[in-house]
Amino acid sequence: MNEQVRPYGDRTDDGMVQMSFTLPVSASPEAKEAAAQLVAKMGFEKVLVCHMEQITSGYTLFYVYAKTSHSIDMSSIHVPKLENPVLAFDAINSFIEKEIGRKIVVIGACIGSDAHTVGIDAIFNMKGYAHDWGFERYPMMDAHNLRAQVAVEDLSKRVAELKADAVLVSRVVTQRDEHITEMKKFLEALSQTPDVPPHLIKICGGPRISHEEALSWGFDAGFGPGTKPSHVGSFIIHELKKRLG
């Protein structure tokens, strides 16, 4: 069934879009006209540059309102996503005890030069995130948060030493897709490290990471903003059950 959708601003299906961008020019009438012509070249109509502000010498921010004639058929959209049920704290611990029969070992770290531990801490720290307890509070998890700036070689060795069931890596800095390069380096280091458990579940996360991208890089799952510990924990236990049989 065809389900065409289009953005709207004033009324349903009017195609109106608000966007913002920066041009490397000083604010001026010519700069405003350049922004309008740029948006028109993108295929938009009824272009209105509603705000222009010079943010520093030689750089100007624009807010633009414009109309698109394009729409998208929602029934044609297919996105890889996690299908496992999301369980709560007690249910996850009970599942591990009954279905795995031992504590599971989970390691997390921010790799490379990244010093932003907000995401990995939200998943591991006992207090958790958004009223959702972190892994360190789960009695059936042996959780190890190695924190920030961990070399991929060191993390790989710890995975082998602790016989980890799952490893979570986080990378925030994204200039020139640096986070993707670092994620792939970790998988390469892991493949060259002896005694890594064959059933190891590899997970990555960050503000600009999607599950689909994570799969394309060779991870088993990817999590983005708003992810709670129970979301990650539920994936780990169901995937681990499959791998251990």
mmCIF file of C-alpha atoms in Angstrom, residues 110-116 149 170-183 205-209:
data_model
loop_
_atom_site.group_PDB
_atom_site.id
_atom_site.type_symbol
_atom_site.label_atom_id
_atom_site.label_comp_id
_atom_site.label_asym_id
_atom_site.label_seq_id
_atom_site.Cartn_x
_atom_site.Cartn_y
_atom_site.Cartn_z
ATOM 1 C CA CYS A 110 35.604 4.957 24.812
ATOM 2 C CA ILE A 111 38.315 4.130 22.294
ATOM 3 C CA GLY A 112 41.099 6.176 20.761
ATOM 4 C CA SER A 113 41.471 9.815 21.797
ATOM 5 C CA ASP A 114 37.816 10.205 22.776
ATOM 6 C CA ALA A 115 37.418 11.576 26.315
ATOM 7 C CA HIS A 116 33.601 11.819 26.295
ATOM 8 C CA GLN A 149 40.953 7.055 25.788
ATOM 9 C CA SER A 170 31.862 4.323 22.155
ATOM 10 C CA ARG A 171 33.260 7.071 19.964
ATOM 11 C CA VAL A 172 31.924 10.613 19.918
ATOM 12 C CA VAL A 173 34.359 12.754 17.929
ATOM 13 C CA THR A 174 33.241 12.533 14.322
ATOM 14 C CA GLN A 175 35.304 15.041 12.346
ATOM 15 C CA ARG A 176 35.985 13.591 8.912
ATOM 16 C CA ASP A 177 34.386 10.285 10.015
ATOM 17 C CA GLU A 178 37.239 9.644 12.444
ATOM 18 C CA HIS A 179 34.892 7.570 14.627
ATOM 19 C CA ILE A 180 34.301 5.098 11.780
ATOM 20 C CA THR A 181 38.032 4.607 11.241
ATOM 21 C CA GLU A 182 38.548 3.974 14.955
ATOM 22 C CA MET A 183 35.645 1.519 15.163
ATOM 23 C CA GLY A 205 27.463 3.399 20.205
ATOM 24 C CA GLY A 206 27.572 7.150 19.794
ATOM 25 C CA PRO A 207 25.475 10.171 18.866
ATOM 26 C CA ARG A 208 25.803 9.613 15.123
ATOM 27 C CA ILE A 209 25.775 5.829 14.986
#
